[in-house]
């Protein structure tokens, strides 16, 4: 009976040692990979995170609304007018005035 228990214990210890060796090998591979990634990404610029929160969401919504309204206005002018001078004038004015409107809307 004790020989069987000793044999089972030896098998369990062997399995535990094999699992520990596998974990150690995986940890070593992960450490090498992390070192490679950090070496390569050290030269890259850091990613900018977009601001989160209610005010940032409101500003993004306002900006989207302004861009969509300028696009709709230009499409309407393009469809309604047959004159190329009017179309180009509307496009140029929208490009010049849109940033000013954006600044006025966010303050």
XYZ file of C-alpha atoms in Angstrom:
107
model
C 0.000 0.000 0.000
C 2.738 2.464 0.898
C 4.583 1.715 -2.352
C 1.462 2.630 -4.330
C 1.042 5.872 -2.343
C 4.678 6.713 -2.877
C 4.335 6.050 -6.587
C 1.192 8.233 -6.822
C 2.922 10.994 -4.856
C 5.901 10.786 -7.203
C 3.570 11.043 -10.216
C 1.792 14.067 -8.707
C 5.114 15.733 -7.947
C 6.298 15.034 -11.489
C 3.094 16.562 -12.913
C 3.450 19.566 -10.603
C 7.093 20.009 -11.637
C 6.156 19.766 -15.329
C 3.394 22.358 -14.872
C 5.787 24.648 -12.988
C 8.371 24.289 -15.756
C 5.729 25.113 -18.371
C 4.652 28.208 -16.387
C 8.274 29.296 -16.028
C 8.899 28.863 -19.764
C 5.739 30.825 -20.569
C 6.754 33.591 -18.152
C 10.189 33.747 -19.767
C 8.655 33.990 -23.261
C 6.318 36.724 -22.056
C 9.201 38.638 -20.471
C 11.223 38.427 -23.700
C 8.227 39.565 -25.736
C 7.540 42.466 -23.372
C 11.193 43.503 -23.610
C 11.031 43.434 -27.429
C 7.794 45.390 -27.487
C 9.074 48.011 -25.060
C 12.299 48.367 -27.064
C 10.382 48.909 -30.288
C 7.642 51.123 -28.891
C 10.037 53.340 -26.972
C 10.731 55.204 -30.224
C 7.080 55.695 -31.119
C 5.120 58.672 -29.835
C 2.645 57.977 -27.061
C -0.983 57.670 -28.036
C -3.121 60.600 -27.117
C -6.191 59.723 -25.166
C -9.376 61.537 -25.991
C -10.909 63.381 -23.092
C -13.886 61.678 -21.560
C -16.709 63.224 -19.651
C -19.840 65.233 -20.174
C -18.169 68.425 -21.392
C -15.952 66.599 -23.898
C -18.925 64.654 -25.240
C -20.892 67.865 -25.595
C -18.029 69.501 -27.502
C -17.719 66.501 -29.821
C -21.453 66.599 -30.478
C -21.329 70.311 -31.271
C -18.415 69.811 -33.625
C -20.186 66.977 -35.429
C -23.358 69.038 -35.734
C -21.411 71.957 -37.200
C -19.610 69.752 -39.735
C -22.852 68.074 -40.802
C -24.668 71.400 -41.115
C -21.842 72.881 -43.234
C -21.891 69.818 -45.473
C -25.685 69.961 -45.837
C -25.528 73.677 -46.623
C -22.896 73.094 -49.298
C -24.907 70.251 -50.824
C -28.014 72.441 -50.904
C -26.121 75.285 -52.553
C -24.574 72.819 -55.010
C -27.967 71.368 -55.959
C -29.920 74.637 -55.973
C -27.400 76.719 -57.870
C -26.228 76.084 -61.382
C -23.555 78.752 -61.271
C -20.037 77.535 -60.470
C -19.055 80.881 -58.970
C -21.827 80.633 -56.363
C -20.862 77.058 -55.550
C -17.186 77.943 -55.078
C -18.074 81.050 -53.057
C -20.258 78.967 -50.733
C -17.500 76.387 -50.350
C -14.843 79.020 -49.637
C -17.058 80.854 -47.144
C -17.931 77.645 -45.329
C -14.231 76.727 -45.062
C -13.427 80.181 -43.695
C -16.410 80.620 -41.378
C -16.728 77.088 -39.940
C -13.704 77.381 -37.595
C -14.947 80.725 -36.330
C -18.386 79.253 -35.649
C -16.784 76.320 -33.872
C -14.863 78.658 -31.575
C -17.984 80.696 -30.871
C -20.043 77.578 -30.169
C -17.599 76.103 -27.651
C -17.308 79.232 -25.509
